[in-house]
Every structure is written in structure tokens, then in C-alpha cells.
Tab-separated table of N, CA and C in Angstrom:
chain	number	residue	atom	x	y	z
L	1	UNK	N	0.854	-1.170	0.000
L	1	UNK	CA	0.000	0.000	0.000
L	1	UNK	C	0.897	1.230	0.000
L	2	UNK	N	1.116	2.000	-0.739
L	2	UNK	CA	2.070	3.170	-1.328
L	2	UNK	C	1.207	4.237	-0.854
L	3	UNK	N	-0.402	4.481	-0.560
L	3	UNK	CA	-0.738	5.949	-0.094
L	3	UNK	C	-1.050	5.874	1.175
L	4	UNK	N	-0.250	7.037	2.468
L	4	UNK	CA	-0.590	7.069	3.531
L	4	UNK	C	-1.983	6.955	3.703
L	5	UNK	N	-2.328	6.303	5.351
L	5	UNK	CA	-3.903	6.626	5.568
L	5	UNK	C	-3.847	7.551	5.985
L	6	UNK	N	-5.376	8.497	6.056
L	6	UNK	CA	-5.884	9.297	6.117
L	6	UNK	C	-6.769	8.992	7.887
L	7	UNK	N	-6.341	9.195	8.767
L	7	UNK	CA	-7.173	9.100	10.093
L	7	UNK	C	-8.047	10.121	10.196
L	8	UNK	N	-9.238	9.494	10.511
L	8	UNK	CA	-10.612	10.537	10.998
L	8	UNK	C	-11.107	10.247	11.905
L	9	UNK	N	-11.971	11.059	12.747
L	9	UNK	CA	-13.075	10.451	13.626
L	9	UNK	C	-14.317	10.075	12.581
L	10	UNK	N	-15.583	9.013	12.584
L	10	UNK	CA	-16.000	8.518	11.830
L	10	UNK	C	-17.468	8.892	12.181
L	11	UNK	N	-18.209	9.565	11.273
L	11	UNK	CA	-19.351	10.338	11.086
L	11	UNK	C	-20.983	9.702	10.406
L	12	UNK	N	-21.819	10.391	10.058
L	12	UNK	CA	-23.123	9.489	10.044
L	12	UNK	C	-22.483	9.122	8.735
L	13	UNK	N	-22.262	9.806	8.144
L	13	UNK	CA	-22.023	9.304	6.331
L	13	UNK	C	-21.063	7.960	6.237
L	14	UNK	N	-20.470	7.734	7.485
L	14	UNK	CA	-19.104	6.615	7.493
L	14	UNK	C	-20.441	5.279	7.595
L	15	UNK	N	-21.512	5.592	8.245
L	15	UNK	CA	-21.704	4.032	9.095
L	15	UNK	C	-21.870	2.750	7.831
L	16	UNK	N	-22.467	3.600	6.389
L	16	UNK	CA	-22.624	2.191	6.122
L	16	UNK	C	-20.827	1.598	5.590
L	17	UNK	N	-19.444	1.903	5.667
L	17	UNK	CA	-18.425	1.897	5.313
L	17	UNK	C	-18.278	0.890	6.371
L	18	UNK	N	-18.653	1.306	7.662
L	18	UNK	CA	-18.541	1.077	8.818
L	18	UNK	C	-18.987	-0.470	8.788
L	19	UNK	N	-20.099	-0.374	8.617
L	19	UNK	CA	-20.929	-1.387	8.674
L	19	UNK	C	-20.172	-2.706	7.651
L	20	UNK	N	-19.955	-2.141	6.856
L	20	UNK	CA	-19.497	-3.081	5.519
L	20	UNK	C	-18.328	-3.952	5.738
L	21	UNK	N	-17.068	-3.136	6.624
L	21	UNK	CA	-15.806	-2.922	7.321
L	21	UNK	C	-16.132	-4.061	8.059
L	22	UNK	N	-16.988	-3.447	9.212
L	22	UNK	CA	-17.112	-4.969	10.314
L	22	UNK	C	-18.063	-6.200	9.994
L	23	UNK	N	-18.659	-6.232	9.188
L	23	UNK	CA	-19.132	-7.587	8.560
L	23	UNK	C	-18.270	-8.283	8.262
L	24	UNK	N	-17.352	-7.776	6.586
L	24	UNK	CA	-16.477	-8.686	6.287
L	24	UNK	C	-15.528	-8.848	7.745
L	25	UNK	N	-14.773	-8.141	8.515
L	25	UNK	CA	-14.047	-8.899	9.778
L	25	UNK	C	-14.574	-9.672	10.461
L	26	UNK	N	-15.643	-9.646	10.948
L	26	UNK	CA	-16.420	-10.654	11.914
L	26	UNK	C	-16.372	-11.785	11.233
L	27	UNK	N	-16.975	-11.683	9.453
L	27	UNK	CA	-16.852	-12.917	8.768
L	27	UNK	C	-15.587	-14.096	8.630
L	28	UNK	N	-14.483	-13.307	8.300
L	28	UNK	CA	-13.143	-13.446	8.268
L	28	UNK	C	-12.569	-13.903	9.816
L	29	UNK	N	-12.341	-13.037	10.597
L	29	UNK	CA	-11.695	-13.299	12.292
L	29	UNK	C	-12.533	-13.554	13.583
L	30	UNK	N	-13.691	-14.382	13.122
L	30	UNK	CA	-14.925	-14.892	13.921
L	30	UNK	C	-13.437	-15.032	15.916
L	31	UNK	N	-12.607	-15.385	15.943
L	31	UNK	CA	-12.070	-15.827	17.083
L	31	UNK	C	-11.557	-14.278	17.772
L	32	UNK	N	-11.419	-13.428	17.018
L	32	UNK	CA	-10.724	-12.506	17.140
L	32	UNK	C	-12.069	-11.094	17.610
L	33	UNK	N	-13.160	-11.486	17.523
L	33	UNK	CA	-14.485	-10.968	18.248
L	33	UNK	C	-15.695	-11.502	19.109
L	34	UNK	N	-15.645	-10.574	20.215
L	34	UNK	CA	-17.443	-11.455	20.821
L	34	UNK	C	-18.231	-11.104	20.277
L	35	UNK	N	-18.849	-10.378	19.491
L	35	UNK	CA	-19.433	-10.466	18.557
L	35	UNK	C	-19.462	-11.218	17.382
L	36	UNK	N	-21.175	-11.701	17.059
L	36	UNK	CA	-21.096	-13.100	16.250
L	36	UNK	C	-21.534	-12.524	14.518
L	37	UNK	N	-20.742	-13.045	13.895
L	37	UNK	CA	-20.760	-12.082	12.142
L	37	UNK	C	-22.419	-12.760	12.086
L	38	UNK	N	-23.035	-13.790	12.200
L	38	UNK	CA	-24.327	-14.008	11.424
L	38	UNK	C	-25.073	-13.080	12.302
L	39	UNK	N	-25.161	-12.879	13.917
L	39	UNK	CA	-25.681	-12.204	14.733
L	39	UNK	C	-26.449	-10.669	13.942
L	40	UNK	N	-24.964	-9.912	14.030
L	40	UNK	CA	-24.733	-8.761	13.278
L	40	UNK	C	-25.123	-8.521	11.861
L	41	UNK	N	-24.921	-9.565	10.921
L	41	UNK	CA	-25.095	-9.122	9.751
L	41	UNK	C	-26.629	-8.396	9.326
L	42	UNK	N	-27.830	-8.646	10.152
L	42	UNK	CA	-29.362	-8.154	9.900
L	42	UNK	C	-28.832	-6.969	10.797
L	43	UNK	N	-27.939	-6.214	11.604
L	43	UNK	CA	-28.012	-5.093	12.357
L	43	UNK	C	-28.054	-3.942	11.263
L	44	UNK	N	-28.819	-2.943	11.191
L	44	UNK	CA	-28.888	-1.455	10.139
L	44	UNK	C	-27.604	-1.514	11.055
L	45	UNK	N	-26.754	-0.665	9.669
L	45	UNK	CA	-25.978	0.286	9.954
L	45	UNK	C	-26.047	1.402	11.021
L	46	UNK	N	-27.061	2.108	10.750
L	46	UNK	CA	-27.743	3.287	12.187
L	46	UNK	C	-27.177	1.932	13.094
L	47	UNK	N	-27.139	0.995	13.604
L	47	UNK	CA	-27.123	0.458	14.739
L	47	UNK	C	-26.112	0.934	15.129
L	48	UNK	N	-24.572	1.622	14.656
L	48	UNK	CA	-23.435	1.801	14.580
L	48	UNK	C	-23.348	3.467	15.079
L	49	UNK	N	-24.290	3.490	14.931
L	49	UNK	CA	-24.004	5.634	15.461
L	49	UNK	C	-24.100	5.477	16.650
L	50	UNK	N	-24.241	5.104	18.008
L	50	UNK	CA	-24.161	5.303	19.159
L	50	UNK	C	-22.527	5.170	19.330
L	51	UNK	N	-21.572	4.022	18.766
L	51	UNK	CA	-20.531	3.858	18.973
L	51	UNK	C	-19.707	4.767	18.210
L	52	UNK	N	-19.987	5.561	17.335
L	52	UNK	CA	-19.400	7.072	16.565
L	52	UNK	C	-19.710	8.372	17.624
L	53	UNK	N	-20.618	8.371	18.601
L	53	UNK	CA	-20.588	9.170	19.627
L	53	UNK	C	-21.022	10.405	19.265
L	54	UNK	N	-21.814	10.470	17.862
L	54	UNK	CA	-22.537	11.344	16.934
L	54	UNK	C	-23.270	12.413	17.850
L	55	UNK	N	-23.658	12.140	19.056
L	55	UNK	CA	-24.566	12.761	20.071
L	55	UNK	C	-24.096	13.834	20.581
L	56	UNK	N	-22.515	13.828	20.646
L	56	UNK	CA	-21.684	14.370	21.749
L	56	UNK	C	-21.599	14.572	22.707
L	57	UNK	N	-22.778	13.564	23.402
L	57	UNK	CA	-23.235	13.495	25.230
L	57	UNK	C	-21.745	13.272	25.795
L	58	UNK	N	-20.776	12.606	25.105
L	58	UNK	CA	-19.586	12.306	25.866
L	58	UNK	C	-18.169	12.178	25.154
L	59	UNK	N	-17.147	12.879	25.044
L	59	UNK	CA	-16.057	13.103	24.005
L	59	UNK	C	-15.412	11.820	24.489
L	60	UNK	N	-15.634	10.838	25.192
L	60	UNK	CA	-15.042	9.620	25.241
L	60	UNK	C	-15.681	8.413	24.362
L	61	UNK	N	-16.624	8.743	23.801
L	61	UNK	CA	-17.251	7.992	23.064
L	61	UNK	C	-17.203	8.429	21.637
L	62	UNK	N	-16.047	7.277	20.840
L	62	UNK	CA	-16.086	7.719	19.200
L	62	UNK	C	-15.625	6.866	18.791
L	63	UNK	N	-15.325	6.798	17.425
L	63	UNK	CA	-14.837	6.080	16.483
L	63	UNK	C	-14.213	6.582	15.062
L	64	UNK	N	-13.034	5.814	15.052
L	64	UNK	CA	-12.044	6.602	14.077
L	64	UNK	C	-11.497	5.623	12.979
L	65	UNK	N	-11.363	5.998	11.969
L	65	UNK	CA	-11.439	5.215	10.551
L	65	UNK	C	-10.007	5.682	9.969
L	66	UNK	N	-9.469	5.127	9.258
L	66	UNK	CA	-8.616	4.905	8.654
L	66	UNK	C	-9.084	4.568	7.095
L	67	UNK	N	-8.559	5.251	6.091
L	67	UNK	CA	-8.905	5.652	5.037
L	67	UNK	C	-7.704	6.199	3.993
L	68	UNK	N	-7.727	5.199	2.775
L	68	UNK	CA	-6.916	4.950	1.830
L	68	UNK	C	-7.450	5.664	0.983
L	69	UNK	N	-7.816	7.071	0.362
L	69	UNK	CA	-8.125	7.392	-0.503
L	69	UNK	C	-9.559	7.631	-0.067
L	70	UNK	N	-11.157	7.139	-1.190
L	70	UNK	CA	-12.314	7.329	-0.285
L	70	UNK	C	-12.648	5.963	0.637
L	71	UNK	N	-11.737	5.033	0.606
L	71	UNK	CA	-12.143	3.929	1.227
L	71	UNK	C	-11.509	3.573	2.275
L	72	UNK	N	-12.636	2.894	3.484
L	72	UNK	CA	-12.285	2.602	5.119
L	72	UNK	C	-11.423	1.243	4.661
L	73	UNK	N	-10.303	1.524	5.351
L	73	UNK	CA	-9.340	0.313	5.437
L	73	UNK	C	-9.320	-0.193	6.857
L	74	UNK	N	-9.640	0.181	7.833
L	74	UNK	CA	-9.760	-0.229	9.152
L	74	UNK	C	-10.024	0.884	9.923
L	75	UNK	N	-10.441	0.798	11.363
L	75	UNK	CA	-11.471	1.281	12.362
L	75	UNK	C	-10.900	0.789	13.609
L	76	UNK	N	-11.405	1.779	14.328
L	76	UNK	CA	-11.072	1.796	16.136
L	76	UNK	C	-12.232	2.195	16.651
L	77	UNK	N	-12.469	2.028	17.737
L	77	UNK	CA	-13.399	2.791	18.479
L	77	UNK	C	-12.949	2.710	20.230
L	78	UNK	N	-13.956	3.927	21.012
L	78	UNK	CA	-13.526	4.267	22.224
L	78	UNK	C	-15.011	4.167	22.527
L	79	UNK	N	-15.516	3.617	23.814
L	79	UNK	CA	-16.375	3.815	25.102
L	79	UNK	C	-16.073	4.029	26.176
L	80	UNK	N	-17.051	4.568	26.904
L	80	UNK	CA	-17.256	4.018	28.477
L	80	UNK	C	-18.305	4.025	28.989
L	81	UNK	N	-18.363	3.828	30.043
L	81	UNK	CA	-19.732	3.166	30.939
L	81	UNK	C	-20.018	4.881	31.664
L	82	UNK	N	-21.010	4.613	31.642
L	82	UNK	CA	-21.695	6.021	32.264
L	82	UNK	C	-21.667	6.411	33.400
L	83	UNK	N	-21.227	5.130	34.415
L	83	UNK	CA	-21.490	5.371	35.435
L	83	UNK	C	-20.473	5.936	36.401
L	84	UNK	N	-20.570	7.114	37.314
L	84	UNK	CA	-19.551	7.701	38.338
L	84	UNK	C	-18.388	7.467	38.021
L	85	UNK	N	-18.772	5.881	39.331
L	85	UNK	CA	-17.703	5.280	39.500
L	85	UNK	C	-16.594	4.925	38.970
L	86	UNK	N	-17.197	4.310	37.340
L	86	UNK	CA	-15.264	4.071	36.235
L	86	UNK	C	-15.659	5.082	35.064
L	87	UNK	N	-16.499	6.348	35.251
L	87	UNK	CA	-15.936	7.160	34.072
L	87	UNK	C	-14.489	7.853	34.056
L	88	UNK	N	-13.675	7.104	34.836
L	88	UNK	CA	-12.128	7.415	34.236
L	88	UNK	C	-11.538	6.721	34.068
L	89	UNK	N	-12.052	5.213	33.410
L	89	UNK	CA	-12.165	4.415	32.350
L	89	UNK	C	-12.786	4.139	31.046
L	90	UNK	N	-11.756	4.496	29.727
L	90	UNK	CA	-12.047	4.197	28.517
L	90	UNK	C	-11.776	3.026	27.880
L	91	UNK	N	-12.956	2.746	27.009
L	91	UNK	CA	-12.298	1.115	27.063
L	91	UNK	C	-12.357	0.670	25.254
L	92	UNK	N	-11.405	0.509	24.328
L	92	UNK	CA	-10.582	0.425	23.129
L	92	UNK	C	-11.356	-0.560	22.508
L	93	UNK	N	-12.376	-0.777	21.662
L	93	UNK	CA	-12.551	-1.785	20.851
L	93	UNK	C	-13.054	-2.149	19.600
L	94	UNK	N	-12.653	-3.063	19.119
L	94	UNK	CA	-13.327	-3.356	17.480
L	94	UNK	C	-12.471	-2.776	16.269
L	95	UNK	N	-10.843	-3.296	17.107
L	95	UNK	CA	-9.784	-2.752	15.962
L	95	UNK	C	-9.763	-3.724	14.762
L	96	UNK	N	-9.993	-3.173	13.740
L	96	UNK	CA	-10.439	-3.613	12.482
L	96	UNK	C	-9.092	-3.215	11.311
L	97	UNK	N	-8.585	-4.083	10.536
L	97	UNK	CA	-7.568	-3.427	9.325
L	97	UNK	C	-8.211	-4.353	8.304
L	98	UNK	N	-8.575	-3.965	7.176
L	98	UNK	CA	-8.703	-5.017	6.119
L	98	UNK	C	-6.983	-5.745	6.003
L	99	UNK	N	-7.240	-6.853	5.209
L	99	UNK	CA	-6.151	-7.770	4.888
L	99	UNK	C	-5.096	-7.216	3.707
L	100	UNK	N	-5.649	-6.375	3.240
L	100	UNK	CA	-5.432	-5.981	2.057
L	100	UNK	C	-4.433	-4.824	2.974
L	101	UNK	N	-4.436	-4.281	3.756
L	101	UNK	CA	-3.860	-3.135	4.015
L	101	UNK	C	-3.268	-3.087	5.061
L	102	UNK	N	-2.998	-4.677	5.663
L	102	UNK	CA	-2.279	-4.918	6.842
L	102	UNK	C	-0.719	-4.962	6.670
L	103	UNK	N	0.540	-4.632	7.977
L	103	UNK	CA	1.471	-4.482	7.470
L	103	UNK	C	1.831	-3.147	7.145
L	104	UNK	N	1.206	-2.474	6.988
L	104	UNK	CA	1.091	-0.924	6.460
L	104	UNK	C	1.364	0.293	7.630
L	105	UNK	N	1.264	0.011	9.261
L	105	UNK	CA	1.644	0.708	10.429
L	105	UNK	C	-0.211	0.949	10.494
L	106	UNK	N	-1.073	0.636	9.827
L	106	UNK	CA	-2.490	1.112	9.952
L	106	UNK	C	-3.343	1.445	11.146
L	107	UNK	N	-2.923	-0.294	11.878
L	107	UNK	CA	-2.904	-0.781	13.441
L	107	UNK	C	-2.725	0.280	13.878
L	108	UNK	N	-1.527	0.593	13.621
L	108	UNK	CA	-0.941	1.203	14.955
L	108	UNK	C	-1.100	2.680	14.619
L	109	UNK	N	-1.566	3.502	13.787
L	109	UNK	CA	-1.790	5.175	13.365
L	109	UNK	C	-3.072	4.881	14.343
L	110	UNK	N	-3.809	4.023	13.625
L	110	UNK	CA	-5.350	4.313	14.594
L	110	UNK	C	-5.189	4.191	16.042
L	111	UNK	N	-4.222	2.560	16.553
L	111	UNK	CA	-4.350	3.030	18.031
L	111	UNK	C	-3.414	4.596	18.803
L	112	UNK	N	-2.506	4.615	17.580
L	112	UNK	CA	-2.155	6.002	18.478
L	112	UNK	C	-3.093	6.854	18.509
L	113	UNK	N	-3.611	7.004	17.294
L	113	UNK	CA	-4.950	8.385	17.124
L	113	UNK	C	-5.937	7.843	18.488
L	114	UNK	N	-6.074	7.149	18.880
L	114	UNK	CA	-7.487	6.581	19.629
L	114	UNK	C	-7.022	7.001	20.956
L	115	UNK	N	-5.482	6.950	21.658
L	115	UNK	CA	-4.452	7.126	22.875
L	115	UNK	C	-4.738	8.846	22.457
L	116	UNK	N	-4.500	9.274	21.604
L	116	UNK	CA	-4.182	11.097	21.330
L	116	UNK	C	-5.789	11.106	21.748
L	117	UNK	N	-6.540	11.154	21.213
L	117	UNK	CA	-8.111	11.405	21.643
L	117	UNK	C	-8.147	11.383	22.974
L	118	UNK	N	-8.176	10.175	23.394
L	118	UNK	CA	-8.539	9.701	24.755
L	118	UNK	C	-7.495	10.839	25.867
L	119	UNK	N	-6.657	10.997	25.417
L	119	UNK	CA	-5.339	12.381	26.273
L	119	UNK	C	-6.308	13.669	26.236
L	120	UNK	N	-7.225	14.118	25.446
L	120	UNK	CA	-8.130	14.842	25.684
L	120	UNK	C	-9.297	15.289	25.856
L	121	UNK	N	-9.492	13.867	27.255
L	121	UNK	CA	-11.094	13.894	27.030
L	121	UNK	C	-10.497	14.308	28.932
L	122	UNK	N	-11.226	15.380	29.690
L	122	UNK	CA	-11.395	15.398	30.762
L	122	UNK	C	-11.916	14.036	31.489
L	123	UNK	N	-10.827	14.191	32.593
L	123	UNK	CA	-11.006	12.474	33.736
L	123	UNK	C	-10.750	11.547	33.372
L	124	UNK	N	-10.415	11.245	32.086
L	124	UNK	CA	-10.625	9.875	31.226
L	124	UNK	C	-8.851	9.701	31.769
L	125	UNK	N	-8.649	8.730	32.557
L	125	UNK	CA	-7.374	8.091	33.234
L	125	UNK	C	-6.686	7.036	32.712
L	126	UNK	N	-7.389	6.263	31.859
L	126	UNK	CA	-7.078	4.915	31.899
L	126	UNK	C	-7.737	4.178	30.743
L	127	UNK	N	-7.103	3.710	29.614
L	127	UNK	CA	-7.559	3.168	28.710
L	127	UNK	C	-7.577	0.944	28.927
L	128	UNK	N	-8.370	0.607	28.694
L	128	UNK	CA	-8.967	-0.814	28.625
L	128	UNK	C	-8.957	-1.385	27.723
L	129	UNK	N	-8.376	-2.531	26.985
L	129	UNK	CA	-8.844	-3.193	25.561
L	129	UNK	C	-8.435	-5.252	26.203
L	130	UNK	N	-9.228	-5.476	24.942
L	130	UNK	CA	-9.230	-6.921	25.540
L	130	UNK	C	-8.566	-7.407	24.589
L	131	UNK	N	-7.599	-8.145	23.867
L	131	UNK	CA	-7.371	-8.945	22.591
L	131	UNK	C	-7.186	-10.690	22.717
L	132	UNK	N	-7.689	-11.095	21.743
L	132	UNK	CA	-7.113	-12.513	21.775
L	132	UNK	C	-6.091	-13.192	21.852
L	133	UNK	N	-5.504	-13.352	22.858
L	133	UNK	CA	-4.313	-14.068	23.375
L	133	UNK	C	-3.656	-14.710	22.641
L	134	UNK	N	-3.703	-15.498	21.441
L	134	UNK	CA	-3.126	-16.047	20.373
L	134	UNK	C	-3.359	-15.034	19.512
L	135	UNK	N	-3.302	-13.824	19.159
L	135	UNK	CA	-3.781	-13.055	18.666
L	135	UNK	C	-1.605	-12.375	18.393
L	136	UNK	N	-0.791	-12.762	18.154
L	136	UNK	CA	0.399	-12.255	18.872
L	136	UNK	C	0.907	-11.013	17.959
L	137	UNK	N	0.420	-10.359	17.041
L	137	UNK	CA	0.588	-9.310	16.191
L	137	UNK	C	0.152	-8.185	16.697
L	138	UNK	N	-1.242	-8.549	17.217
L	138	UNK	CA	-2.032	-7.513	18.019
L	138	UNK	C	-1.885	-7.353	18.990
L	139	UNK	N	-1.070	-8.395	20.100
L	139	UNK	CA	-0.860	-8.517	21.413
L	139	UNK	C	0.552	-7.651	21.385
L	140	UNK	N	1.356	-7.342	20.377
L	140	UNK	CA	2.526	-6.959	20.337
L	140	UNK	C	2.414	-5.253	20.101
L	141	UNK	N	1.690	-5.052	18.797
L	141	UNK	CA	1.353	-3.936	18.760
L	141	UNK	C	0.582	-3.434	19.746
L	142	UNK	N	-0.169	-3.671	20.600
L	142	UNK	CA	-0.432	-2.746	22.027
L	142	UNK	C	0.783	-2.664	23.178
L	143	UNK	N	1.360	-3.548	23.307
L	143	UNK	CA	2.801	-3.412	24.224
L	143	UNK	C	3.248	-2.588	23.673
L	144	UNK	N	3.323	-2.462	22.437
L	144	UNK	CA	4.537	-0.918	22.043
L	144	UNK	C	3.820	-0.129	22.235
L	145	UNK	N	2.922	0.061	22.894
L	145	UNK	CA	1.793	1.348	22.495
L	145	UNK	C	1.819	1.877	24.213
L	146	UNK	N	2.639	0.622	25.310
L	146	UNK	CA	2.228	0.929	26.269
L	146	UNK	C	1.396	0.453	27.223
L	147	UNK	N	0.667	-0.622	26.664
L	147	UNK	CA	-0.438	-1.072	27.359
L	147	UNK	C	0.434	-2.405	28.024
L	148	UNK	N	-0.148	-2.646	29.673
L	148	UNK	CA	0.062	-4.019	29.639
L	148	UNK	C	-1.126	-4.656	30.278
L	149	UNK	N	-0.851	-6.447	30.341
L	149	UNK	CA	-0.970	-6.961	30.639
L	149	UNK	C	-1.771	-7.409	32.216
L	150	UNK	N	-2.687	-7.048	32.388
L	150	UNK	CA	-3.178	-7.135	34.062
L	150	UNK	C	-3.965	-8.572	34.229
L	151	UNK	N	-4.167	-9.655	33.281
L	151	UNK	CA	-4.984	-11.011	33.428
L	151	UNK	C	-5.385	-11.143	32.299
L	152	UNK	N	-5.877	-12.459	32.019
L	152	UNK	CA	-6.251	-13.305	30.724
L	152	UNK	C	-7.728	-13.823	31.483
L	153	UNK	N	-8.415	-13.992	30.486
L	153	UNK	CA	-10.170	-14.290	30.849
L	153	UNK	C	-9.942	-15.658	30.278
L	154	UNK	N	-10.148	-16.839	30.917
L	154	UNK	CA	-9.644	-18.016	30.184
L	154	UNK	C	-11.166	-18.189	29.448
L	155	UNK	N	-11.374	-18.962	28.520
L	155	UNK	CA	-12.339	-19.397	28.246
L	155	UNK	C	-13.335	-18.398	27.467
L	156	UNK	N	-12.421	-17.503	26.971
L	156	UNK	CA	-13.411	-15.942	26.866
L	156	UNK	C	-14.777	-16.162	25.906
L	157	UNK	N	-14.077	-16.868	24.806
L	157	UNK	CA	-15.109	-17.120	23.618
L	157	UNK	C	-15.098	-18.519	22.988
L	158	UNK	N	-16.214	-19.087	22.911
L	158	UNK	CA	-16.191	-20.323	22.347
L	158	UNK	C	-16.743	-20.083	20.849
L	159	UNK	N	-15.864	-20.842	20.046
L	159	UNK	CA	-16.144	-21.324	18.447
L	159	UNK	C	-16.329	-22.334	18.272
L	160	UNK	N	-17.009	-23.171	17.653
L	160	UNK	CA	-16.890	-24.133	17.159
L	160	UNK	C	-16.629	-25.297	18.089
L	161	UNK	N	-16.973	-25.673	19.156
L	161	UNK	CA	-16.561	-26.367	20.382
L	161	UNK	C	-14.724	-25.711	21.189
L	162	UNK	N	-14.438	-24.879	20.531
L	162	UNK	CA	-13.126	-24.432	20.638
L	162	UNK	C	-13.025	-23.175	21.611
L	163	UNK	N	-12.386	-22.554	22.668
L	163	UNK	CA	-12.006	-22.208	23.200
L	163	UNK	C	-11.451	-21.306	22.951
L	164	UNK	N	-11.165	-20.015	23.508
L	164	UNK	CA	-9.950	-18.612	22.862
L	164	UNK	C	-10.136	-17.836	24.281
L	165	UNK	N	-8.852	-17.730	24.930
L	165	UNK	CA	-8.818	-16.810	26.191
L	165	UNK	C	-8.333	-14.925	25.695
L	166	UNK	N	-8.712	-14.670	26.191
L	166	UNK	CA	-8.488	-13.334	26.361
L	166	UNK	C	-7.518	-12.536	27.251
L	167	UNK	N	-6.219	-11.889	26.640
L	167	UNK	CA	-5.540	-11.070	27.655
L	167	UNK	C	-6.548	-9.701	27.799
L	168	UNK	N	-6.439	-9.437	29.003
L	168	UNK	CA	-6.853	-8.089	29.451
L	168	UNK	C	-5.547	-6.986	29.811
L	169	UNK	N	-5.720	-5.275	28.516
L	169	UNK	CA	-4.751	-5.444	28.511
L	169	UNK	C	-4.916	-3.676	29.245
L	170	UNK	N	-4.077	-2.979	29.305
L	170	UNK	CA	-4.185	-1.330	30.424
L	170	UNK	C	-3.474	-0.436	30.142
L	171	UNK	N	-3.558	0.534	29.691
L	171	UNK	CA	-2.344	2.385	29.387
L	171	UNK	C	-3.113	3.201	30.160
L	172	UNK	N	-2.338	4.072	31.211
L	172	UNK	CA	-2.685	4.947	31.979
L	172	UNK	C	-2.374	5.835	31.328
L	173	UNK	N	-2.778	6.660	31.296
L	173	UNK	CA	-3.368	8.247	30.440
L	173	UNK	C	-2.307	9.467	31.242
């Protein structure tokens, strides 16, 4: 891939890109999400604007795209829970690169862009992401990013009678 991406935060006009983006992944890396691709595939697109944070009830809540020209090559997104107690916890998920454009630093522009965001959201302390433990590309690219390691969820997701644990992984802000 010879043209830099283009990082954005990701808007109503993105969702059906959006939408299109995380189908084919879910389809493709079924182990690599709790979310189930046949589940999802009847979800509208609109199902996807709460996690773009379109509302602006909360600058910790968004989603940011990565973009080769006019097309989404992969996606990040940021939440948190509403409540008091861990809103100074943000929590990283649904990092997405097409195949086609992996290899490229893509990963890693979006999770920095997603770390730069999250540095300017008032209170927000502490970023959260979960990845698949055999997952070791993705488990690597968040260590350089800073994040570690605080426990593995054994048993996180079952496939196919098959098993996939989860590291749980942490960057303080």
C-alpha cells in the first residue's frame, strides 16, 4: 500500500463503510471478536451511530477510521460506561484493518490516534482493551503502544466447540 492513511473520527455518512468494514471482519476473524458475524449481519448500519458518539453526550465515546483514498481500510473505536464510579475508564474496541492493508503501520496510526483522543477527554485516566491471546501481532502492537498486561479471561469465547482466552490489557493516560 504506497498511499498514507488518512485518520478521521467517523461520522453518520461513514456508518454504512462502517458497517461493511465490520461484517467482512467478523466474517473473516470470527475468534478474534465477541461479537457473532451471522448475529450482526441483519443489524442497520444506524445500529453503529451510538458507537461514533454522533450525540456528543460524551467526548469519550467515538470512532475513528482509517482511510486509503475514499475507502475505510480499518477502524477503532472508544467507550465508556456512564457510570460515576469508572468514568475514568475508557475502554478500546473493534480494531479492524482489512487484509489488504495490513502491514502498512495502519494498526498502529489508529491506536495512536485513539491514545491522542482519549489524552483529551477530561477524567478519562485509563484506557482498557481486551485482545485474543493467540492473537500475537495484536498482542505486540499494544505493548509498544504501552499497554500491559493485568490477566487473561480463560475461556473468553467459544467457536466451534473451541475455546480462545483473552488477555486483558491497560495504558494509563
Amino acid at each position: 500500500m504506497s498511499e498514507a492513511p488518512t485518520i478521521r473520527r467517523l461520522g453518520e455518512a461513514d456508518l454504512g463503510a462502517y458497517k461493511s468494514l465490520r461484517d467482512e471482519m467478523l466474517a473473516a476473524h470470527p475468534e478474534a471478536f465477541t461479537s457473532d458475524a451471522e448475529a450482526e449481519r441483519d443489524k442497520a448500519a444506524s445500529g453503529y451511530a451510538s458507537r461514533f458518539g454522533l450525540d456528543g453526550s460524551d467526548a469519550a465515546v467515538f470512532a475513528l477510521g482509517a482511510f486509503v483514498g475514499a475507502r475505510l481500510v480499518g477502524a477503532m473505536a472508544c467507550e465508556r460506561d456512564g457510570r460515576a464510579k469508572v468514568r475514568h475508564i475508557g475502554h478500546l474496541i473493534g480494531m479492524m484493518v482489512r487484509p489488504q492493508a495490513r502491514r502498512a503501520g495502519i494498526g498502529r496510526a489508529l491506536l495512536e490516534a485513539c491514545i491522542a483522543e482519549a489524552h483529551k477527554v477530561p477524567g478519562l485516566e485509563m484506557l482498557t482493551l481486551s485482545v485474543t491471546a493467540t492473537n500475537a501481532d495484536a498482542v505486540r502492537l499494544y505493548g509498544r503502544a504501552g499497554f500491559v498486561r493485568y490477566g487473561t479471561q480463560p475461556r473468553a469465547i467459544r467457536l466451534d466447540g473451541r475455546y480462545h482466552d483473552k488477555d486483558l490489557m491497560v495504558l494509563s493516560l
